[in-house]
Amino acid sequence: MHTIAIVGGGFSGASLATALLRNPPAQPTRIVLIERRAEIGRGVAYSTRAFPYVLNVPASGMSADPARPLEFVEFARTRRPDVAPGDFLPRALYGDYLIERLAAAEREATDHVELQRVHAEVTSVKRADDGGWRLGMSTGPNLAADIVVLAIGNPRPASIAVGRGLDRASDLWDEAGVVRGRHPVLIIGTALTMADMVTRLEAHSTREAPIHAISRHGFLPHPHSAAHGAPYAGDAGALLRAASTARALLRFVRSMTRDAVERGQDWHDVIAFMRPHVPSLWRALPRSERKRFLRHVRPYWDLHRHRLAPEIERAVTGLRESGLLHVRAARIKSLESWGDQIRATLVPRGGGAERKLVVDYVINCTGPDYRLRNSRDILVGQLLRERLVTPDPLDLGLMTGPSGEVLDAAGKAIPALYYVGPMLRADWWEATAVPELRVHLQRLAGTLAAA
Ligand SMILES: Cc1cc2nc3c(=O)[nH]c(=O)nc-3n(C[C@H](O)[C@H](O)[C@H](O)COP(=O)(O)OP(=O)(O)OC[C@H]3O[C@@H](n4cnc5c(N)ncnc54)[C@H](O)[C@@H]3O)c2cc1C
């Protein structure tokens, strides 16, 4: 029997398995979905947690299948009949949806395809003498497979371990529960994960001590805006022609924003108009211009592109207004143990006097560390050592081909080895959220079904 092993049962792995069960290869096929976390189908983002974190994309944007755009809204209505497409729903509910659609696809699958769920960590992927793959497992026997798909998600954040720092926690979102309102806190990072932390810290115990949040620019994410009616009607051809340099692109986006404002719209509409074209823009930029984009434009792109659910933004603003949340543009010069506490020395952006802060907890919200050579993950280490995966030269993720084929250092596809997930962004830029990932995984499912 033909075996497809999917390493990682988060959104990408579970949705790929669902797509393959719905549209399987012609020959008898076994899909083996392997996940090291307790539950298969949720991944890091959509796990069940004590605190009801919400999605940062409205329900209407979260269907896992681009051909069935309202699938998630319809699922959510089976639990809460009053759900509207614009609602920002709990992330755990989204995990329920992923698990339920996988189970339904399994029930409805034709006889010649089967799903096997394995709860284990894959510790190695090696080429076998017969030309297939052998997967080493943390528990149980090795697995033989014809095709391996790495759906292993994002790398972990860089370590800032010190004292009672929460950065080594296996699940930051759960571990934050130990921080009480009397504890002063320093959060490193001011993007979406920081907003998660702040809302949790505020919700579960009355906050008396300050929260300090820092990042290089000190930017806070914007909220999603209410729909403006008609989408912005930009000139996609002109946008794509402007993609030769980062500077020309930035200029063009500014001119579109002015145009949108004149038409009674705003930058939200311009970002929404651009989003489907971003992969083409990114792929058209030469490497030197991608580098320029990363250095000069990226903080502004990230700020406008990654937005907060309105209720989360209100909570963050409320804390700032009450003087309990201080957001600064600064970098950490040092973190040192200070009795039972941690003393941080901060250097403000643009110079100025250093500032010392003494806190009870430091929470690392810096996001994934895409410098894969720093990875402490067993499987990633083995794949790098044996040159089965290649980090991209700009440290954004993995080098991959058009359907997620894993490429070697010479740019040649390694037969029968694929990756799907956020590290596709090296090649596509936009690949971290569901609206883009679902397209990548449908394309990969089509390739695997036809292989
Ligand atoms: C907290 C958070 C909230 C988010 N919210 C949204 C949102 O609201 N909307 C949105 O569109 N996007 C959101 N995202 C983006 C998110 O990256 C994608 O939506 C998507 O969940 C990525 O799924 P994935 O399966 O590729 O990665 P992951 O969810 O990271 O799943 C990878 C899985 O692989 C497993 N794994 C890794 N290595 C091994 C191994 N060696 N052996 C076995 N198992 C392994 C991991 O345990 C994990 O479960 C969020 C991300 C985070 C972190």
XYZ file of C-alpha atoms and ligand atoms in Angstrom:
504
model
C 0.000 0.000 0.000
C 1.179 3.529 -0.865
C 2.019 5.414 2.372
C 2.019 9.184 2.825
C 3.463 10.201 6.202
C 2.486 13.663 7.418
C 4.756 14.878 10.235
C 2.805 17.353 12.365
C -0.921 17.396 13.046
C -1.609 21.125 13.355
C -3.730 23.125 10.916
C -1.501 22.224 7.948
C -1.076 18.504 8.644
C -4.710 17.893 9.628
C -6.071 19.912 6.701
C -3.766 18.155 4.242
C -4.970 14.778 5.556
C -8.579 15.979 5.184
C -7.961 17.115 1.602
C -6.332 13.762 0.732
C -9.203 11.780 2.258
C -11.676 13.842 0.239
C -9.639 13.553 -3.002
C -7.315 10.578 -2.594
C -4.664 9.225 -4.978
C -5.930 6.539 -7.381
C -3.974 3.665 -5.798
C -4.715 2.211 -2.334
C -3.254 4.720 0.107
C -2.537 4.916 3.812
C -2.182 8.413 5.287
C -0.243 8.420 8.558
C -0.672 11.636 10.543
C 1.931 11.924 13.315
C 1.681 14.500 16.102
C 3.702 14.894 19.289
C 1.162 17.054 21.135
C -1.645 15.408 23.089
C -4.318 16.253 20.531
C -4.121 15.736 16.794
C -5.643 18.500 14.686
C -5.125 21.688 16.683
C -1.433 22.518 16.535
C 0.021 25.400 18.504
C -2.572 28.001 17.580
C -5.894 26.220 18.120
C -5.288 24.147 21.261
C -7.798 24.037 24.068
C -6.652 26.425 26.788
C -8.100 27.658 30.045
C -8.352 31.202 28.646
C -10.567 31.758 25.577
C -8.099 33.373 23.183
C -9.800 34.558 20.003
C -8.870 34.271 16.330
C -7.288 37.285 14.700
C -9.152 36.711 11.416
C -12.969 37.000 11.131
C -14.815 33.676 10.867
C -15.574 34.299 7.181
C -11.829 34.188 6.408
C -11.066 30.978 8.289
C -12.524 28.157 6.194
C -9.815 25.544 5.716
C -11.079 24.848 2.197
C -10.950 27.706 -0.341
C -13.676 25.960 -2.381
C -16.079 26.101 0.610
C -15.537 29.627 1.951
C -18.252 29.483 4.624
C -17.400 26.020 5.964
C -16.102 27.371 9.303
C -19.014 29.793 9.770
C -21.449 26.921 9.162
C -19.592 24.696 11.631
C -19.564 27.470 14.250
C -23.336 27.904 13.841
C -23.855 24.281 14.882
C -22.446 25.375 18.272
C -23.701 28.971 18.375
C -26.578 29.695 15.988
C -26.079 33.487 16.192
C -22.532 33.504 14.741
C -22.017 36.206 12.099
C -19.342 35.948 9.368
C -17.506 38.984 10.794
C -17.170 37.527 14.313
C -13.792 36.813 15.899
C -14.392 33.406 17.458
C -12.437 31.407 20.053
C -9.340 29.677 18.719
C -10.254 26.433 20.520
C -13.543 26.373 18.552
C -11.473 26.536 15.389
C -9.484 23.532 16.644
C -12.806 21.676 17.150
C -13.667 22.483 13.531
C -10.360 21.088 12.226
C -10.829 17.878 14.234
C -14.460 17.482 13.165
C -13.789 17.966 9.438
C -10.931 15.445 9.596
C -13.233 12.922 11.316
C -16.002 13.574 8.742
C -13.581 13.156 5.821
C -12.393 9.877 7.363
C -15.980 8.599 7.766
C -16.868 9.526 4.194
C -13.621 8.362 2.526
C -13.646 5.678 -0.165
C -12.435 2.193 0.784
C -9.039 2.448 -0.858
C -7.784 5.243 1.445
C -7.300 5.049 5.194
C -6.089 7.376 7.925
C -3.861 6.314 10.783
C -3.206 8.736 13.641
C 0.044 8.295 15.556
C 0.859 10.087 18.789
C 4.670 10.383 18.790
C 7.505 12.718 17.940
C 9.285 12.024 14.668
C 12.982 12.178 15.508
C 14.470 11.420 12.082
C 13.555 11.070 8.419
C 16.040 8.978 6.448
C 16.224 7.607 2.931
C 15.803 3.792 2.942
C 17.608 1.297 0.700
C 14.391 0.686 -1.248
C 14.250 4.379 -2.214
C 11.417 5.162 0.227
C 11.679 6.838 3.640
C 12.127 5.536 7.204
C 10.844 7.726 10.020
C 12.364 7.321 13.482
C 9.826 7.788 16.307
C 10.145 8.790 19.945
C 7.962 5.789 20.800
C 7.078 2.732 18.775
C 8.675 1.180 15.697
C 10.086 3.082 12.734
C 7.631 3.911 9.995
C 8.195 3.172 6.295
C 6.694 5.717 3.904
C 6.759 6.453 0.182
C 6.148 10.165 0.611
C 6.903 12.401 3.606
C 5.274 15.774 4.177
C 6.827 17.952 6.867
C 3.963 19.948 8.414
C 6.029 20.861 11.457
C 4.910 24.477 11.759
C 7.082 27.325 12.920
C 10.427 27.172 14.711
C 10.372 28.128 18.395
C 11.286 31.673 19.480
C 14.893 32.536 20.289
C 15.695 31.885 23.939
C 15.935 34.787 26.362
C 16.012 32.500 29.374
C 16.617 34.263 32.663
C 15.202 33.811 36.158
C 11.457 33.404 35.919
C 11.329 34.105 32.188
C 8.465 32.267 30.545
C 10.253 31.702 27.294
C 11.074 28.073 27.966
C 7.488 27.242 28.707
C 6.098 24.494 26.512
C 2.953 26.538 26.000
C 3.324 30.241 26.675
C -0.430 30.774 26.349
C -1.158 28.376 29.225
C 1.889 29.232 31.328
C 0.864 32.889 31.499
C -1.742 31.736 34.033
C 0.890 31.772 36.813
C 1.375 35.552 36.531
C -0.846 37.390 39.013
C -1.907 41.043 39.005
C 0.637 42.018 41.677
C 3.593 40.877 39.527
C 5.337 43.515 37.403
C 5.998 42.045 33.963
C 8.242 42.794 31.001
C 6.988 41.522 27.645
C 9.502 41.383 24.818
C 7.623 41.932 21.569
C 4.653 44.219 20.924
C 2.749 42.290 18.236
C -0.168 39.849 18.345
C 1.264 37.455 20.952
C 1.893 40.389 23.271
C -1.793 41.346 22.878
C -2.753 37.750 23.811
C -0.602 37.936 26.920
C -1.877 41.337 27.966
C -5.528 40.336 27.654
C -4.881 37.180 29.614
C -2.939 38.982 32.349
C -5.672 41.553 32.618
C -8.559 39.084 32.617
C -7.555 36.537 35.223
C -6.453 38.663 38.177
C -6.921 42.344 39.034
C -3.909 44.135 37.690
C -2.084 46.396 40.124
C 1.539 46.209 38.909
C 2.610 47.578 35.532
C 3.206 45.613 32.345
C 6.061 46.929 30.196
C 6.153 45.890 26.546
C 9.075 46.686 24.289
C 10.098 46.084 20.709
C 12.547 47.669 18.303
C 9.938 50.090 16.910
C 7.391 49.983 19.733
C 4.602 49.576 17.177
C 1.270 48.236 18.413
C -0.943 46.300 15.995
C -4.004 48.050 14.596
C -7.507 46.619 15.010
C -9.426 45.155 12.089
C -11.798 47.784 10.769
C -15.464 47.246 10.041
C -16.149 46.459 6.360
C -16.278 49.576 4.202
C -18.644 48.173 1.611
C -17.112 47.902 -1.862
C -13.530 46.600 -1.938
C -10.775 48.937 -3.159
C -10.564 48.662 -6.971
C -6.856 49.091 -7.610
C -4.863 48.446 -10.764
C -3.330 44.994 -10.182
C -1.265 45.164 -13.388
C 0.342 48.460 -12.359
C 0.961 47.087 -8.854
C 2.752 44.047 -10.252
C 4.816 46.233 -12.621
C 5.913 48.351 -9.626
C 7.440 45.290 -7.988
C 10.945 45.689 -9.377
C 12.302 47.421 -6.247
C 11.203 47.717 -2.619
C 11.265 51.514 -2.898
C 9.046 51.612 -6.035
C 6.648 49.217 -4.384
C 6.411 51.353 -1.250
C 5.809 54.453 -3.366
C 3.052 52.674 -5.262
C 1.343 51.507 -2.082
C 1.423 55.071 -0.742
C -0.146 56.384 -3.942
C -2.862 53.707 -3.733
C -3.557 54.707 -0.136
C -3.967 58.392 -1.141
C -6.278 57.285 -3.931
C -8.295 55.116 -1.515
C -8.684 58.026 0.911
C -9.926 60.260 -1.927
C -12.526 57.610 -2.728
C -13.683 57.553 0.914
C -11.806 54.338 1.748
C -8.598 53.760 3.739
C -5.404 51.741 4.012
C -7.219 48.651 5.304
C -8.869 48.390 1.893
C -5.519 48.760 0.128
C -3.959 45.957 2.188
C -6.993 43.747 1.468
C -6.636 44.511 -2.256
C -2.905 43.725 -2.200
C -3.012 40.524 -0.179
C -3.760 38.047 -3.005
C -1.025 39.669 -5.107
C 1.662 39.580 -2.417
C 3.132 36.189 -3.424
C 3.596 37.390 -7.024
C 5.132 40.656 -5.807
C 7.518 38.802 -3.515
C 8.519 36.280 -6.162
C 9.225 39.085 -8.627
C 11.620 40.898 -6.270
C 15.297 40.024 -6.720
C 17.066 38.865 -3.553
C 18.815 42.208 -3.015
C 15.415 43.954 -3.066
C 13.864 41.368 -0.755
C 16.690 42.180 1.662
C 15.922 45.885 1.349
C 12.249 45.205 1.968
C 13.099 43.211 5.102
C 15.341 45.916 6.461
C 13.289 49.027 5.711
C 9.671 48.180 4.896
C 8.850 45.033 6.805
C 8.039 46.573 10.219
C 5.477 48.811 8.500
C 4.049 45.974 6.408
C 3.708 43.717 9.452
C 2.084 46.527 11.415
C -0.611 47.100 8.808
C -1.069 43.501 7.725
C -1.324 41.643 11.084
C -4.297 43.074 12.910
C -6.132 42.527 16.169
C -9.684 41.486 16.868
C -11.463 44.722 17.917
C -12.226 43.445 21.450
C -8.541 42.631 22.030
C -7.509 46.050 20.820
C -10.011 47.622 23.256
C -8.509 45.661 26.162
C -4.963 46.726 25.204
C -6.016 50.361 24.832
C -7.873 50.253 28.168
C -4.760 49.061 29.983
C -2.624 51.742 28.345
C -5.116 54.427 29.279
C -5.234 53.253 32.875
C -1.427 53.540 33.072
C -0.883 49.797 33.580
C 0.619 49.040 30.171
C 3.682 50.936 28.962
C 4.824 50.342 25.390
C 8.296 51.494 24.369
C 10.643 51.341 21.394
C 13.777 49.916 22.943
C 16.103 46.953 22.910
C 17.313 44.796 25.774
C 20.920 45.371 26.712
C 20.916 42.871 29.563
C 18.680 40.746 31.752
C 20.049 39.677 35.123
C 18.771 37.914 38.201
C 17.984 40.489 40.921
C 17.193 38.601 44.098
C 13.915 36.862 43.330
C 13.317 39.236 40.475
C 14.806 40.126 37.093
C 16.510 43.403 36.295
C 16.358 44.510 32.668
C 18.519 47.230 31.167
C 16.816 48.822 28.168
C 18.332 51.048 25.502
C 15.720 53.378 23.951
C 15.454 53.477 20.163
C 17.353 56.432 18.751
C 19.588 56.783 21.828
C 18.958 58.427 25.191
C 19.582 57.281 28.726
C 19.414 53.578 29.512
C 16.516 52.535 31.667
C 16.469 49.849 34.358
C 13.328 47.888 35.127
C 12.882 45.344 37.891
C 10.120 42.826 37.196
C 8.880 39.461 38.431
C 8.426 37.912 34.997
C 9.855 38.367 31.520
C 7.599 36.969 28.809
C 9.115 36.212 25.443
C 6.708 37.244 22.695
C 9.368 37.679 20.019
C 7.793 35.154 17.644
C 9.431 32.294 15.769
C 13.195 32.350 15.291
C 13.537 31.502 11.624
C 17.332 31.180 11.804
C 17.020 27.414 11.460
C 20.654 26.748 12.223
C 19.871 27.872 15.813
C 17.051 25.333 16.091
C 17.102 22.974 19.071
C 14.468 20.740 17.490
C 15.684 17.130 17.119
C 14.100 16.509 13.718
C 15.083 19.868 12.226
C 18.665 19.289 13.440
C 18.813 15.866 11.753
C 17.293 17.167 8.505
C 19.810 20.026 8.407
C 22.789 17.784 9.201
C 21.851 15.343 6.468
C 21.116 18.190 4.046
C 17.548 17.078 3.529
C 16.266 20.628 4.068
C 17.876 23.933 3.146
C 17.308 27.195 5.051
C 16.725 30.050 2.620
C 19.515 32.631 2.377
C 17.448 35.368 4.073
C 16.557 33.200 7.085
C 12.839 33.302 6.418
C 12.154 29.580 6.295
C 12.874 26.646 3.984
C 13.741 26.517 0.324
C 10.781 24.915 -1.460
C 9.440 24.370 -4.977
C 6.025 25.397 -6.368
C 4.060 22.614 -4.609
C 6.136 22.597 -1.433
C 8.827 20.223 -2.748
C 11.761 20.476 -0.352
C 14.827 21.723 -2.247
C 18.477 20.886 -1.666
C 21.201 23.533 -1.556
C 21.517 23.389 -5.367
C 17.796 24.136 -5.727
C 16.921 20.586 -6.848
C 13.759 18.946 -5.455
C 14.405 16.061 -3.068
C 12.103 13.321 -4.422
C 9.011 12.554 -2.334
C 9.794 15.074 0.428
C 7.505 18.094 0.911
C 6.910 20.898 3.396
C 3.667 22.783 4.042
C 3.259 25.537 6.642
C 4.496 28.984 7.624
C 8.099 28.414 6.521
C 6.840 28.561 2.921
C 7.053 32.308 3.382
C 10.685 32.211 2.222
C 9.244 31.635 -1.231
C 5.805 33.258 -1.012
C 6.093 35.813 1.828
C 2.425 35.464 2.803
C 2.149 31.903 4.111
C 1.591 32.138 7.842
C -2.193 32.480 8.116
C -5.108 30.280 7.086
C -6.243 32.338 4.045
C -2.889 31.628 2.356
C -1.969 28.260 3.883
C -5.226 26.658 2.713
C -4.289 27.473 -0.892
C -0.811 25.969 -0.487
C -2.116 22.811 1.062
C -4.828 22.292 -1.552
C -2.145 22.608 -4.239
C 0.049 20.080 -2.425
C -2.920 17.709 -1.948
C -3.547 17.887 -5.713
C 0.118 17.108 -6.442
C 0.123 14.133 -4.038
C -3.168 12.770 -5.369
C -1.842 12.901 -8.929
C 1.617 11.496 -8.125
C -1.080 31.629 18.863
C -1.326 31.686 17.407
C -2.536 32.165 16.946
C -2.795 32.215 15.587
N -4.010 32.699 15.172
C -4.286 32.690 13.859
C -5.573 33.140 13.410
O -6.416 33.554 14.183
N -5.819 33.102 12.076
C -4.868 32.648 11.189
O -5.156 32.628 9.983
N -3.652 32.247 11.596
C -3.339 32.259 12.895
N -2.108 31.826 13.308
C -1.118 31.419 12.300
C -0.882 29.911 12.273
O 0.519 29.799 12.043
C -1.577 29.187 11.144
O -2.931 29.529 11.112
C -1.541 27.655 11.294
O -2.072 27.300 12.540
C -0.182 27.017 11.119
O -0.399 25.624 11.236
P 0.754 24.541 11.066
O 0.090 23.220 11.124
O 1.542 24.824 9.837
O 1.707 24.785 12.291
P 1.477 24.365 13.844
O 0.153 24.773 14.325
O 2.673 24.852 14.559
O 1.490 22.777 13.812
C 2.648 22.042 13.628
C 2.479 20.768 14.442
O 3.556 19.903 14.161
C 3.893 19.236 15.360
N 5.269 18.764 15.205
C 6.363 19.521 14.927
N 7.457 18.729 14.840
C 7.030 17.460 15.057
C 7.706 16.213 15.100
N 9.017 16.114 14.893
N 6.970 15.089 15.347
C 5.616 15.169 15.552
N 4.946 16.342 15.544
C 5.640 17.476 15.290
C 3.722 20.292 16.438
O 3.527 19.695 17.699
C 2.483 21.029 15.942
O 1.308 20.527 16.505
C -1.817 31.788 14.657
C -0.581 31.319 15.133
C -0.337 31.260 16.486
C 0.987 30.732 16.957
